[in-house]
Amino acid sequence: MLMLTEYVERAYAKVNFNLNVLPRRSDCFHSIESIFQTVDLFDLLTVTISENEGCKVVCEALNLPVQNTLTAAYQAFRECTDCTVPGINVSLKKGIPAGGGLGGGSSDAAALIRVLERMCGLKLSEKQLDYIAGKTGSDVFFFMHCDSEGKGAALVSGRGECIKKIESRQDLLLLLVFPAVFSSTKEAYELVDNDLQMGYKVKCPDFANLAEIYAQEPKNWGFKNSFTPALCKKYSAIKEALDQLKKTGAEYVEMSGSGSTVFGVFTLRQQAIYCSNLLADSWNCVLSQTV
């Protein structure tokens, strides 16, 4: 089979609409209940064949360790296929802020798998995709089950491995705001655990109703994020960003994932652009759209 000399792939970000974190399980992990939805903010992977074995990743924006999410995905792909996988070089151009709760690293891993499928002329089974995700990261399960371009929406539960696709909305504009705060996923879960131990739990809609609620107007959603109160208490910049978004008249305002990106949802483009211009002087923000 003739291989191309260069493969270019977009890795789209995701946001969480509703994120219910359940108490710590006996295996020390948490189950979640959430809607994942991709948006048009993306990283760009350029993959070329290498004369050397393995996967080498270069990213000017990040000081990545030699072993990272992309190398883990590459290795897992080799383990679960009979294909002779060539060595590759990956140039990663970041458009998704790292550590912002937007799933950039996980989406990058899934994008690399799409490239390797094309490179080797394969179409992986769901079992193979889940094997790779299990070796790579919990959010990777969602991105592995998106469409051929890495876009989509799903109900996500368990550790992230339980995926039920739902209709992806194309009509929502999101004003993403990036507070100058880095909170690790580990820290965020510890903060939520502390709240749960003190008897404080965020009341989220029933998981069985999420898809039906998501089809409604954003102002009627009532979605929550279990991480938001805990992180707002520790990081005032997150709370301030959420408060500013609420003042713009956004139809729905929340934090994505375990933070620290927050966002406002609009259905009218003119209002979204106006609010983006309003906040641009004070905040690092970008206007995005669901895809």
GROMACS .gro file of C-alpha atoms in nm:
model
  291
    1MET     CA    1   0.000   0.000   0.000
    2LEU     CA    2   0.133   0.345  -0.096
    3MET     CA    3   0.162   0.575   0.204
    4LEU     CA    4   0.142   0.953   0.186
    5THR     CA    5   0.448   1.147   0.295
    6GLU     CA    6   0.247   1.377   0.522
    7TYR     CA    7  -0.084   1.352   0.708
    8VAL     CA    8  -0.259   1.655   0.861
    9GLU     CA    9  -0.541   1.607   1.112
   10ARG     CA   10  -0.747   1.839   1.331
   11ALA     CA   11  -0.814   1.747   1.694
   12TYR     CA   12  -1.126   1.929   1.815
   13ALA     CA   13  -1.186   2.047   2.171
   14LYS     CA   14  -1.485   1.937   2.379
   15VAL     CA   15  -1.695   2.107   2.643
   16ASN     CA   16  -1.905   1.947   2.915
   17PHE     CA   17  -2.272   2.031   2.943
   18ASN     CA   18  -2.354   1.898   3.288
   19LEU     CA   19  -2.081   1.714   3.476
   20ASN     CA   20  -2.192   1.514   3.776
   21VAL     CA   21  -1.903   1.363   3.974
   22LEU     CA   22  -2.013   1.066   4.184
   23PRO     CA   23  -1.844   0.962   4.511
   24ARG     CA   24  -1.506   0.786   4.493
   25ARG     CA   25  -1.540   0.418   4.406
   26SER     CA   26  -1.372   0.122   4.576
   27ASP     CA   27  -1.105   0.124   4.302
   28CYS     CA   28  -1.031   0.490   4.394
   29PHE     CA   29  -1.171   0.624   4.067
   30HIS     CA   30  -1.483   0.835   4.022
   31SER     CA   31  -1.776   0.776   3.792
   32ILE     CA   32  -1.917   1.074   3.604
   33GLU     CA   33  -2.240   1.159   3.425
   34SER     CA   34  -2.202   1.417   3.150
   35ILE     CA   35  -2.269   1.539   2.798
   36PHE     CA   36  -1.956   1.584   2.588
   37GLN     CA   37  -1.987   1.808   2.282
   38THR     CA   38  -1.712   1.903   2.037
   39VAL     CA   39  -1.649   2.265   1.938
   40ASP     CA   40  -1.454   2.415   1.649
   41LEU     CA   41  -1.144   2.505   1.852
   42PHE     CA   42  -0.871   2.260   1.752
   43ASP     CA   43  -0.511   2.142   1.771
   44LEU     CA   44  -0.336   2.053   1.445
   45LEU     CA   45  -0.128   1.737   1.402
   46THR     CA   46   0.114   1.698   1.113
   47VAL     CA   47   0.240   1.341   1.092
   48THR     CA   48   0.528   1.227   0.872
   49ILE     CA   49   0.696   0.889   0.824
   50SER     CA   50   1.029   0.853   1.005
   51GLU     CA   51   1.331   0.638   0.928
   52ASN     CA   52   1.349   0.571   1.302
   53GLU     CA   53   1.131   0.342   1.514
   54GLY     CA   54   0.859   0.474   1.742
   55CYS     CA   55   0.676   0.804   1.773
   56LYS     CA   56   0.852   1.135   1.828
   57VAL     CA   57   0.642   1.439   1.917
   58VAL     CA   58   0.746   1.802   1.880
   59CYS     CA   59   0.534   2.087   2.017
   60GLU     CA   60   0.668   2.442   2.040
   61ALA     CA   61   0.395   2.550   2.284
   62LEU     CA   62   0.449   2.271   2.537
   63ASN     CA   63   0.748   2.105   2.700
   64LEU     CA   64   0.618   1.753   2.648
   65PRO     CA   65   0.794   1.458   2.812
   66VAL     CA   66   0.932   1.193   2.577
   67GLN     CA   67   0.651   0.961   2.690
   68ASN     CA   68   0.318   1.138   2.649
   69THR     CA   69  -0.044   1.084   2.544
   70LEU     CA   70   0.047   1.063   2.175
   71THR     CA   71   0.327   0.810   2.225
   72ALA     CA   72   0.095   0.604   2.447
   73ALA     CA   73  -0.173   0.603   2.174
   74TYR     CA   74   0.086   0.504   1.912
   75GLN     CA   75   0.212   0.216   2.124
   76ALA     CA   76  -0.141   0.093   2.203
   77PHE     CA   77  -0.224   0.102   1.830
   78ARG     CA   78   0.075  -0.120   1.758
   79GLU     CA   79  -0.026  -0.361   2.034
   80CYS     CA   80  -0.382  -0.417   1.912
   81THR     CA   81  -0.321  -0.448   1.535
   82ASP     CA   82  -0.128  -0.686   1.310
   83CYS     CA   83  -0.021  -0.396   1.090
   84THR     CA   84   0.347  -0.310   1.051
   85VAL     CA   85   0.331   0.044   1.184
   86PRO     CA   86   0.612   0.273   1.065
   87GLY     CA   87   0.801   0.511   1.287
   88ILE     CA   88   0.651   0.860   1.280
   89ASN     CA   89   0.724   1.222   1.365
   90VAL     CA   90   0.436   1.429   1.497
   91SER     CA   91   0.437   1.808   1.490
   92LEU     CA   92   0.169   1.935   1.727
   93LYS     CA   93   0.039   2.290   1.689
   94LYS     CA   94  -0.172   2.383   1.990
   95GLY     CA   95  -0.495   2.575   1.948
   96ILE     CA   96  -0.657   2.428   2.258
   97PRO     CA   97  -0.518   2.560   2.589
   98ALA     CA   98  -0.351   2.283   2.789
   99GLY     CA   99  -0.506   2.194   3.123
  100GLY     CA  100  -0.824   2.389   3.058
  101GLY     CA  101  -1.085   2.113   3.077
  102LEU     CA  102  -1.128   2.105   2.698
  103GLY     CA  103  -0.983   1.760   2.634
  104GLY     CA  104  -0.699   1.872   2.407
  105GLY     CA  105  -0.454   1.592   2.490
  106SER     CA  106  -0.724   1.325   2.460
  107SER     CA  107  -0.846   1.463   2.129
  108ASP     CA  108  -0.486   1.469   2.002
  109ALA     CA  109  -0.455   1.098   2.083
  110ALA     CA  110  -0.774   1.012   1.894
  111ALA     CA  111  -0.664   1.226   1.598
  112LEU     CA  112  -0.337   1.034   1.580
  113ILE     CA  113  -0.527   0.704   1.575
  114ARG     CA  114  -0.734   0.831   1.279
  115VAL     CA  115  -0.409   0.909   1.099
  116LEU     CA  116  -0.261   0.567   1.178
  117GLU     CA  117  -0.579   0.399   1.049
  118ARG     CA  118  -0.543   0.579   0.716
  119MET     CA  119  -0.169   0.519   0.709
  120CYS     CA  120  -0.214   0.144   0.757
  121GLY     CA  121  -0.538   0.107   0.560
  122LEU     CA  122  -0.731  -0.014   0.865
  123LYS     CA  123  -1.067   0.047   1.028
  124LEU     CA  124  -1.040  -0.041   1.396
  125SER     CA  125  -1.321  -0.218   1.578
  126GLU     CA  126  -1.489  -0.065   1.882
  127LYS     CA  127  -1.303  -0.317   2.096
  128GLN     CA  128  -0.969  -0.202   1.955
  129LEU     CA  129  -1.062   0.165   1.997
  130ASP     CA  130  -1.161   0.104   2.359
  131TYR     CA  131  -0.836  -0.085   2.422
  132ILE     CA  132  -0.636   0.214   2.300
  133ALA     CA  133  -0.846   0.457   2.504
  134GLY     CA  134  -0.802   0.242   2.814
  135LYS     CA  135  -0.425   0.265   2.771
  136THR     CA  136  -0.433   0.639   2.703
  137GLY     CA  137  -0.689   0.831   2.910
  138SER     CA  138  -1.053   0.842   3.020
  139ASP     CA  139  -1.160   1.127   2.788
  140VAL     CA  140  -1.008   0.944   2.492
  141PHE     CA  141  -1.307   0.704   2.485
  142PHE     CA  142  -1.537   0.987   2.378
  143PHE     CA  143  -1.310   1.113   2.102
  144MET     CA  144  -1.254   0.759   1.972
  145HIS     CA  145  -1.629   0.729   1.915
  146CYS     CA  146  -1.673   1.063   1.737
  147ASP     CA  147  -1.720   1.075   1.360
  148SER     CA  148  -1.441   1.039   1.103
  149GLU     CA  149  -1.344   1.404   1.156
  150GLY     CA  150  -1.340   1.382   1.536
  151LYS     CA  151  -1.670   1.566   1.585
  152GLY     CA  152  -1.979   1.467   1.781
  153ALA     CA  153  -2.177   1.459   2.104
  154ALA     CA  154  -2.246   1.183   2.355
  155LEU     CA  155  -2.374   1.092   2.695
  156VAL     CA  156  -2.066   0.984   2.891
  157SER     CA  157  -2.067   0.783   3.213
  158GLY     CA  158  -1.854   0.542   3.416
  159ARG     CA  159  -1.491   0.656   3.420
  160GLY     CA  160  -1.559   0.789   3.071
  161GLU     CA  161  -1.571   0.452   2.897
  162CYS     CA  162  -1.951   0.433   2.866
  163ILE     CA  163  -2.043   0.627   2.552
  164LYS     CA  164  -2.391   0.675   2.406
  165LYS     CA  165  -2.394   0.897   2.100
  166ILE     CA  166  -2.658   1.169   2.082
  167GLU     CA  167  -2.739   1.426   1.815
  168SER     CA  168  -2.465   1.686   1.797
  169ARG     CA  169  -2.593   2.042   1.810
  170GLN     CA  170  -2.464   2.275   1.541
  171ASP     CA  171  -2.648   2.588   1.653
  172LEU     CA  172  -2.467   2.690   1.971
  173LEU     CA  173  -2.209   2.967   1.999
  174LEU     CA  174  -1.973   2.949   2.295
  175LEU     CA  175  -1.767   3.233   2.434
  176LEU     CA  176  -1.474   3.049   2.593
  177VAL     CA  177  -1.288   3.240   2.865
  178PHE     CA  178  -0.949   3.125   2.992
  179PRO     CA  179  -0.869   3.246   3.345
  180ALA     CA  180  -0.496   3.255   3.423
  181VAL     CA  181  -0.536   2.952   3.650
  182PHE     CA  182  -0.398   2.599   3.622
  183SER     CA  183  -0.568   2.334   3.829
  184SER     CA  184  -0.471   1.972   3.772
  185THR     CA  185  -0.739   1.708   3.734
  186LYS     CA  186  -0.599   1.539   4.045
  187GLU     CA  187  -0.640   1.856   4.252
  188ALA     CA  188  -0.993   1.914   4.120
  189TYR     CA  189  -1.107   1.566   4.222
  190GLU     CA  190  -0.950   1.610   4.566
  191LEU     CA  191  -1.143   1.934   4.614
  192VAL     CA  192  -1.469   1.765   4.513
  193ASP     CA  193  -1.393   1.474   4.748
  194ASN     CA  194  -1.349   1.720   5.034
  195ASP     CA  195  -1.687   1.878   4.957
  196LEU     CA  196  -1.857   1.536   4.937
  197GLN     CA  197  -1.707   1.434   5.272
  198MET     CA  198  -1.848   1.752   5.425
  199GLY     CA  199  -2.193   1.663   5.289
  200TYR     CA  200  -2.197   1.919   5.007
  201LYS     CA  201  -2.306   1.783   4.669
  202VAL     CA  202  -2.404   1.973   4.356
  203LYS     CA  203  -2.757   1.880   4.246
  204CYS     CA  204  -2.749   1.779   3.879
  205PRO     CA  205  -3.038   1.672   3.655
  206ASP     CA  206  -3.101   1.297   3.628
  207PHE     CA  207  -2.867   1.133   3.380
  208ALA     CA  208  -3.159   0.963   3.204
  209ASN     CA  209  -3.301   1.305   3.112
  210LEU     CA  210  -2.985   1.477   2.985
  211ALA     CA  211  -3.035   1.415   2.612
  212GLU     CA  212  -3.394   1.541   2.624
  213ILE     CA  213  -3.288   1.850   2.820
  214TYR     CA  214  -2.997   1.917   2.582
  215ALA     CA  215  -3.239   1.948   2.289
  216GLN     CA  216  -3.412   2.241   2.462
  217GLU     CA  217  -3.309   2.607   2.467
  218PRO     CA  218  -2.991   2.662   2.672
  219LYS     CA  219  -3.169   2.898   2.912
  220ASN     CA  220  -3.384   2.602   3.022
  221TRP     CA  221  -3.106   2.346   3.072
  222GLY     CA  222  -3.028   2.371   3.443
  223PHE     CA  223  -2.706   2.176   3.389
  224LYS     CA  224  -2.440   2.186   3.663
  225ASN     CA  225  -2.073   2.099   3.708
  226SER     CA  226  -1.964   1.930   4.033
  227PHE     CA  227  -1.619   2.088   4.007
  228THR     CA  228  -1.735   2.450   3.981
  229PRO     CA  229  -1.813   2.541   4.346
  230ALA     CA  230  -1.494   2.381   4.477
  231LEU     CA  231  -1.269   2.550   4.222
  232CYS     CA  232  -1.444   2.886   4.259
  233LYS     CA  233  -1.372   2.875   4.632
  234LYS     CA  234  -1.001   2.819   4.570
  235TYR     CA  235  -0.950   3.031   4.259
  236SER     CA  236  -1.124   3.367   4.258
  237ALA     CA  237  -1.037   3.424   3.891
  238ILE     CA  238  -1.267   3.137   3.789
  239LYS     CA  239  -1.556   3.281   3.990
  240GLU     CA  240  -1.491   3.627   3.850
  241ALA     CA  241  -1.490   3.497   3.491
  242LEU     CA  242  -1.820   3.315   3.550
  243ASP     CA  243  -1.973   3.628   3.704
  244GLN     CA  244  -1.862   3.840   3.408
  245LEU     CA  245  -2.014   3.593   3.162
  246LYS     CA  246  -2.344   3.593   3.352
  247LYS     CA  247  -2.357   3.973   3.324
  248THR     CA  248  -2.330   3.950   2.943
  249GLY     CA  249  -2.669   3.783   2.926
  250ALA     CA  250  -2.539   3.446   2.810
  251GLU     CA  251  -2.815   3.185   2.806
  252TYR     CA  252  -2.607   2.932   2.998
  253VAL     CA  253  -2.279   2.976   3.188
  254GLU     CA  254  -2.053   2.706   3.335
  255MET     CA  255  -1.702   2.570   3.366
  256SER     CA  256  -1.585   2.292   3.134
  257GLY     CA  257  -1.450   1.967   3.274
  258SER     CA  258  -1.229   2.007   3.579
  259GLY     CA  259  -1.144   2.364   3.473
  260SER     CA  260  -1.030   2.618   3.439
  261THR     CA  261  -1.198   2.721   3.110
  262VAL     CA  262  -1.542   2.874   3.158
  263PHE     CA  263  -1.793   2.950   2.886
  264GLY     CA  264  -2.117   3.123   2.801
  265VAL     CA  265  -2.364   2.981   2.549
  266PHE     CA  266  -2.548   3.196   2.295
  267THR     CA  267  -2.790   3.116   2.015
  268LEU     CA  268  -2.773   3.462   1.854
  269ARG     CA  269  -2.445   3.534   1.673
  270GLN     CA  270  -2.477   3.912   1.700
  271GLN     CA  271  -2.507   3.894   2.078
  272ALA     CA  272  -2.219   3.646   2.104
  273ILE     CA  273  -1.991   3.875   1.902
  274TYR     CA  274  -2.093   4.178   2.108
  275CYS     CA  275  -2.018   3.996   2.435
  276SER     CA  276  -1.688   3.865   2.300
  277ASN     CA  277  -1.577   4.219   2.218
  278LEU     CA  278  -1.697   4.333   2.561
  279LEU     CA  279  -1.480   4.082   2.750
  280ALA     CA  280  -1.178   4.083   2.520
  281ASP     CA  281  -1.012   4.377   2.695
  282SER     CA  282  -1.013   4.202   3.033
  283TRP     CA  283  -0.996   3.833   2.953
  284ASN     CA  284  -0.823   3.589   2.722
  285CYS     CA  285  -1.124   3.459   2.532
  286VAL     CA  286  -1.232   3.314   2.199
  287LEU     CA  287  -1.566   3.272   2.026
  288SER     CA  288  -1.633   2.914   1.925
  289GLN     CA  289  -1.920   2.704   1.786
  290THR     CA  290  -2.043   2.351   1.843
  291VAL     CA  291  -1.961   2.105   1.563
   0.00000   0.00000   0.00000
